[in-house]
Amino acid sequence: MTRLEHTAYLDHIRTESARFVAVLEGCPPDARVPSCPDWDAADLLWHLTEVQHSWDHVIRHRPAAPEDYAEPTRPATYDELLAAFRSTHAAFGEALRAAPPADAAWFWSGDPDHQNVAHLARRQAHEALIHRLDAELAAGRVTALPPALAADGIDEVLDVMYGGLPPWGRFEPREQYAEFRASDTGTSVWVRLGTFSGTTPDGVERSGEPDQHVVTDPGVAADLLVTGTAGDLDAWLWHRGDEDRVTITGDAGVRAHVGAVLGQAID
């Protein structure tokens, strides 16, 4: 996958965040968020406020880890929540625009390729996009996801959110592959199937768990093919879209393996 330009991610953070707060401004605070059943609209609003507040801290104190980060206090009223999001987003956007994309910055995955401002901008563009979709689902007025950003999001969610490998774990690959093909952008993301094993830092043994990792096109036929528009695939991978919006063909065992990996909850 070809990454978007850094400035494009910054633009998407701004536009998706603006859509997010505009939708929630007209939404009852107690409206349930169907894609996040434990949340109502007010909880969703506060969640993205906290997220952007925490990454604003990371950017401004780069490259230090956020060990001294202090969580903000949640406002009491919905109007105050809306105001808190707007002010937090403004500060976050200002910090991101001022930070050179190559600058080192902490990220939770531990992957050295993720420890920079450019990666944080990409991650937060997709965070804003998916939570904009959550807001629209709560309000009952869903709009399309931008195809280029959604296509990039397919790679991002499979590689970063599902594909991380902690330093104490190991991936044992198999000669099995799944392709996630976006019909409207002509792009594909491939994953190689395998298993995950290792011993956690607190001594828990994990062995043979279904796993998969993003790879370049292996030049062989996919054992499983998942197709749909970029927006439908991205939403489905984030558990925000119905399976009837994508087409899945291929080996039943591979489908079960991929389903086990993608069945993990992500917020």
CSV table of C-alpha atoms in Angstrom, one decimal, residues 4-251:
chain,number,residue,atom,x,y,z
A,4,LEU,CA,-1.0,9.1,1.9
A,5,GLU,CA,1.0,12.3,2.1
A,6,HIS,CA,1.5,13.6,5.7
A,7,THR,CA,-0.5,16.7,4.9
A,8,ALA,CA,-3.4,14.5,3.7
A,9,TYR,CA,-3.5,12.8,7.1
A,10,LEU,CA,-3.6,16.2,8.9
A,11,ASP,CA,-6.4,17.3,6.6
A,12,HIS,CA,-8.4,14.1,7.3
A,13,ILE,CA,-7.9,14.5,11.1
A,14,ARG,CA,-9.4,18.0,10.7
A,15,THR,CA,-12.3,17.2,8.4
A,16,GLU,CA,-13.3,13.9,10.2
A,17,SER,CA,-13.1,15.5,13.6
A,18,ALA,CA,-15.3,18.4,12.4
A,19,ARG,CA,-17.8,15.9,11.0
A,20,PHE,CA,-17.7,13.9,14.3
A,21,VAL,CA,-18.5,16.9,16.5
A,22,ALA,CA,-21.1,18.3,14.1
A,23,VAL,CA,-23.0,15.0,14.1
A,24,LEU,CA,-22.9,14.7,17.9
A,25,GLU,CA,-23.9,18.3,18.3
A,26,GLY,CA,-27.3,17.3,16.9
A,27,CYS,CA,-27.5,13.9,18.6
A,28,PRO,CA,-29.2,13.2,22.0
A,29,PRO,CA,-26.5,12.7,24.7
A,30,ASP,CA,-28.0,9.4,25.7
A,31,ALA,CA,-28.3,8.0,22.2
A,32,ARG,CA,-26.7,4.5,22.1
A,33,VAL,CA,-23.7,3.9,19.9
A,34,PRO,CA,-24.6,0.6,18.2
A,35,SER,CA,-20.9,-0.1,17.2
A,36,CYS,CA,-19.8,0.4,20.8
A,37,PRO,CA,-22.8,-0.9,22.9
A,38,ASP,CA,-21.4,0.2,26.2
A,39,TRP,CA,-21.3,3.8,25.1
A,40,ASP,CA,-23.8,6.6,24.5
A,41,ALA,CA,-23.2,9.7,22.4
A,42,ALA,CA,-21.7,11.6,25.4
A,43,ASP,CA,-19.3,8.7,26.1
A,44,LEU,CA,-18.2,8.6,22.5
A,45,LEU,CA,-17.6,12.4,22.5
A,46,TRP,CA,-15.5,12.1,25.6
A,47,HIS,CA,-13.6,9.2,24.3
A,48,LEU,CA,-12.2,11.0,21.3
A,49,THR,CA,-11.6,14.0,23.4
A,50,GLU,CA,-9.4,11.9,25.7
A,51,VAL,CA,-7.7,10.3,22.8
A,52,GLN,CA,-6.7,13.6,21.1
A,53,HIS,CA,-5.8,15.1,24.5
A,54,SER,CA,-3.4,12.2,25.2
A,55,TRP,CA,-1.7,12.3,21.8
A,56,ASP,CA,-1.4,16.1,22.1
A,57,HIS,CA,0.7,15.4,25.2
A,58,VAL,CA,2.8,12.9,23.4
A,59,ILE,CA,3.5,15.2,20.5
A,60,ARG,CA,4.3,18.2,22.7
A,61,HIS,CA,6.6,16.1,24.9
A,62,ARG,CA,8.2,14.0,22.2
A,63,PRO,CA,10.1,11.7,22.2
A,64,ALA,CA,9.3,10.9,25.9
A,65,ALA,CA,6.8,8.2,26.9
A,66,PRO,CA,3.7,9.7,28.5
A,67,GLU,CA,4.6,8.5,32.0
A,68,ASP,CA,3.7,11.9,33.5
A,69,TYR,CA,0.4,12.3,31.6
A,70,ALA,CA,-2.5,13.5,33.6
A,71,GLU,CA,-6.0,12.5,32.4
A,72,PRO,CA,-8.4,15.4,32.0
A,73,THR,CA,-11.6,15.7,34.1
A,74,ARG,CA,-14.8,14.9,32.3
A,75,PRO,CA,-17.1,17.8,32.1
A,76,ALA,CA,-20.6,17.5,33.7
A,77,THR,CA,-22.8,18.7,30.8
A,78,TYR,CA,-23.1,17.8,27.1
A,79,ASP,CA,-22.5,21.4,26.0
A,80,GLU,CA,-19.3,21.4,28.1
A,81,LEU,CA,-18.3,18.1,26.5
A,82,LEU,CA,-18.7,19.6,23.0
A,83,ALA,CA,-16.7,22.6,24.0
A,84,ALA,CA,-14.0,20.4,25.5
A,85,PHE,CA,-13.7,18.4,22.3
A,86,ARG,CA,-13.4,21.5,20.2
A,87,SER,CA,-10.7,23.1,22.3
A,88,THR,CA,-8.8,19.8,22.7
A,89,HIS,CA,-8.9,19.2,18.9
A,90,ALA,CA,-7.7,22.7,18.2
A,91,ALA,CA,-4.7,22.3,20.4
A,92,PHE,CA,-4.0,18.8,19.1
A,93,GLY,CA,-4.2,20.0,15.5
A,94,GLU,CA,-1.9,22.9,16.2
A,95,ALA,CA,0.7,20.6,17.8
A,96,LEU,CA,0.6,18.1,14.9
A,97,ARG,CA,1.0,20.8,12.3
A,98,ALA,CA,4.0,22.3,14.0
A,99,ALA,CA,5.8,18.9,14.5
A,100,PRO,CA,8.1,17.7,11.7
A,101,PRO,CA,6.8,14.3,10.5
A,102,ALA,CA,10.2,12.6,10.9
A,103,ASP,CA,10.6,13.6,14.5
A,104,ALA,CA,10.7,10.7,17.0
A,105,ALA,CA,7.6,10.3,19.1
A,106,TRP,CA,6.4,7.5,21.5
A,107,PHE,CA,3.8,5.0,20.3
A,108,TRP,CA,2.4,2.0,22.2
A,109,SER,CA,3.2,-0.7,19.7
A,110,GLY,CA,7.0,-0.7,20.3
A,111,ASP,CA,7.6,-1.1,16.6
A,112,PRO,CA,10.5,1.2,15.6
A,113,ASP,CA,8.7,2.2,12.4
A,114,HIS,CA,5.8,3.6,14.5
A,115,GLN,CA,7.9,5.8,16.7
A,116,ASN,CA,7.5,9.1,14.8
A,117,VAL,CA,5.1,11.9,14.3
A,118,ALA,CA,4.2,10.7,10.8
A,119,HIS,CA,2.9,7.4,12.2
A,120,LEU,CA,0.9,9.2,14.9
A,121,ALA,CA,-0.8,11.4,12.3
A,122,ARG,CA,-1.8,8.4,10.3
A,123,ARG,CA,-3.1,6.5,13.3
A,124,GLN,CA,-5.2,9.6,14.4
A,125,ALA,CA,-6.6,10.1,11.0
A,126,HIS,CA,-8.1,6.6,11.1
A,127,GLU,CA,-9.1,7.1,14.8
A,128,ALA,CA,-11.1,10.2,13.8
A,129,LEU,CA,-12.6,8.5,10.7
A,130,ILE,CA,-13.9,5.4,12.6
A,131,HIS,CA,-15.3,7.4,15.5
A,132,ARG,CA,-16.9,9.8,13.0
A,133,LEU,CA,-18.7,6.6,11.7
A,134,ASP,CA,-19.6,5.7,15.2
A,135,ALA,CA,-21.2,9.1,15.7
A,136,GLU,CA,-23.1,8.8,12.5
A,137,LEU,CA,-24.3,5.3,13.5
A,138,ALA,CA,-25.6,6.7,16.8
A,139,ALA,CA,-27.3,9.6,15.0
A,140,GLY,CA,-28.8,7.3,12.3
A,141,ARG,CA,-27.3,9.2,9.3
A,142,VAL,CA,-24.3,7.4,7.9
A,143,THR,CA,-22.3,8.9,5.1
A,144,ALA,CA,-19.6,7.4,2.9
A,145,LEU,CA,-16.0,7.0,4.0
A,146,PRO,CA,-13.4,8.8,1.8
A,147,PRO,CA,-12.1,6.0,-0.5
A,148,ALA,CA,-8.4,6.8,-0.4
A,149,LEU,CA,-8.4,7.1,3.4
A,150,ALA,CA,-10.5,4.0,3.8
A,151,ALA,CA,-8.2,2.0,1.5
A,152,ASP,CA,-5.2,3.1,3.6
A,153,GLY,CA,-7.3,2.2,6.6
A,154,ILE,CA,-7.6,-1.4,5.5
A,155,ASP,CA,-3.8,-1.7,5.6
A,156,GLU,CA,-3.6,0.2,8.9
A,157,VAL,CA,-6.1,-1.8,10.8
A,158,LEU,CA,-4.7,-5.1,9.6
A,159,ASP,CA,-1.1,-4.1,10.2
A,160,VAL,CA,-1.2,-2.0,13.3
A,161,MET,CA,-4.4,-2.9,15.2
A,162,TYR,CA,-4.5,-6.7,14.4
A,163,GLY,CA,-0.9,-7.4,13.3
A,164,GLY,CA,1.3,-6.2,16.1
A,165,LEU,CA,3.9,-8.6,17.5
A,166,PRO,CA,5.2,-8.0,21.0
A,167,PRO,CA,8.9,-8.5,21.7
A,168,TRP,CA,8.1,-11.5,23.9
A,169,GLY,CA,6.0,-13.3,21.2
A,170,ARG,CA,6.8,-15.1,18.0
A,171,PHE,CA,4.9,-15.6,14.8
A,172,GLU,CA,5.1,-19.0,13.1
A,173,PRO,CA,3.9,-18.5,9.5
A,174,ARG,CA,2.0,-20.9,7.2
A,175,GLU,CA,1.9,-21.0,3.4
A,176,GLN,CA,-1.6,-19.6,3.5
A,177,TYR,CA,-2.7,-16.1,2.4
A,178,ALA,CA,-5.8,-13.9,2.5
A,179,GLU,CA,-6.3,-10.9,0.2
A,180,PHE,CA,-8.5,-7.9,1.1
A,181,ARG,CA,-9.3,-6.3,-2.2
A,182,ALA,CA,-10.9,-2.8,-2.5
A,183,SER,CA,-13.0,-2.9,-5.6
A,184,ASP,CA,-13.3,0.9,-6.0
A,185,THR,CA,-9.6,1.8,-5.5
A,186,GLY,CA,-8.0,-1.2,-7.2
A,187,THR,CA,-5.8,-1.8,-4.1
A,188,SER,CA,-5.2,-5.0,-2.1
A,189,VAL,CA,-3.8,-5.8,1.3
A,190,TRP,CA,-2.4,-9.3,1.8
A,191,VAL,CA,-1.9,-11.2,5.1
A,192,ARG,CA,0.0,-14.4,5.8
A,193,LEU,CA,-1.6,-16.7,8.2
A,194,GLY,CA,0.2,-18.4,11.1
A,195,THR,CA,0.1,-18.9,14.9
A,196,PHE,CA,1.3,-16.8,17.8
A,197,SER,CA,3.1,-18.1,20.8
A,198,GLY,CA,5.2,-16.7,23.7
A,199,THR,CA,5.4,-16.0,27.4
A,200,THR,CA,3.9,-12.8,28.6
A,201,PRO,CA,6.0,-10.5,31.0
A,202,ASP,CA,3.9,-11.8,33.9
A,203,GLY,CA,4.6,-15.4,33.0
A,204,VAL,CA,1.5,-16.5,31.2
A,205,GLU,CA,2.2,-19.1,28.4
A,206,ARG,CA,0.4,-18.6,25.1
A,207,SER,CA,0.7,-21.1,22.4
A,208,GLY,CA,-0.7,-21.7,18.9
A,209,GLU,CA,-3.1,-18.9,18.8
A,210,PRO,CA,-4.5,-17.9,15.3
A,211,ASP,CA,-2.6,-14.9,14.0
A,212,GLN,CA,-1.8,-13.2,10.7
A,213,HIS,CA,0.5,-10.5,9.5
A,214,VAL,CA,0.5,-8.1,6.6
A,215,VAL,CA,2.9,-9.0,3.7
A,216,THR,CA,3.6,-7.8,0.2
A,217,ASP,CA,1.8,-9.6,-2.6
A,218,PRO,CA,3.2,-13.1,-2.4
A,219,GLY,CA,2.6,-13.8,-6.1
A,220,VAL,CA,0.3,-16.7,-5.5
A,221,ALA,CA,-3.5,-17.2,-5.5
A,222,ALA,CA,-5.1,-16.2,-2.3
A,223,ASP,CA,-6.5,-18.9,-0.1
A,224,LEU,CA,-9.2,-16.5,0.9
A,225,LEU,CA,-10.4,-13.4,-0.9
A,226,VAL,CA,-12.4,-10.6,0.8
A,227,THR,CA,-13.7,-7.9,-1.6
A,228,GLY,CA,-15.8,-4.8,-1.2
A,229,THR,CA,-15.5,-1.1,-1.6
A,230,ALA,CA,-12.7,0.4,0.5
A,231,GLY,CA,-15.2,2.1,2.8
A,232,ASP,CA,-17.2,-1.1,3.3
A,233,LEU,CA,-14.0,-3.2,3.9
A,234,ASP,CA,-12.6,-0.7,6.4
A,235,ALA,CA,-15.9,-0.4,8.3
A,236,TRP,CA,-16.3,-4.2,8.4
A,237,LEU,CA,-12.8,-4.8,9.6
A,238,TRP,CA,-13.5,-2.3,12.4
A,239,HIS,CA,-16.8,-4.2,13.3
A,240,ARG,CA,-18.7,-1.1,12.1
A,241,GLY,CA,-20.2,-2.7,8.9
A,242,ASP,CA,-22.3,-5.7,8.1
A,243,GLU,CA,-20.8,-8.8,6.5
A,244,ASP,CA,-23.3,-8.6,3.7
A,245,ARG,CA,-21.5,-5.5,2.5
A,246,VAL,CA,-18.4,-7.6,1.6
A,247,THR,CA,-17.9,-10.8,-0.4
A,248,ILE,CA,-15.8,-13.6,1.1
A,249,THR,CA,-14.7,-16.6,-1.0
A,250,GLY,CA,-12.1,-19.4,-0.5
A,251,ASP,CA,-11.1,-22.1,1.9
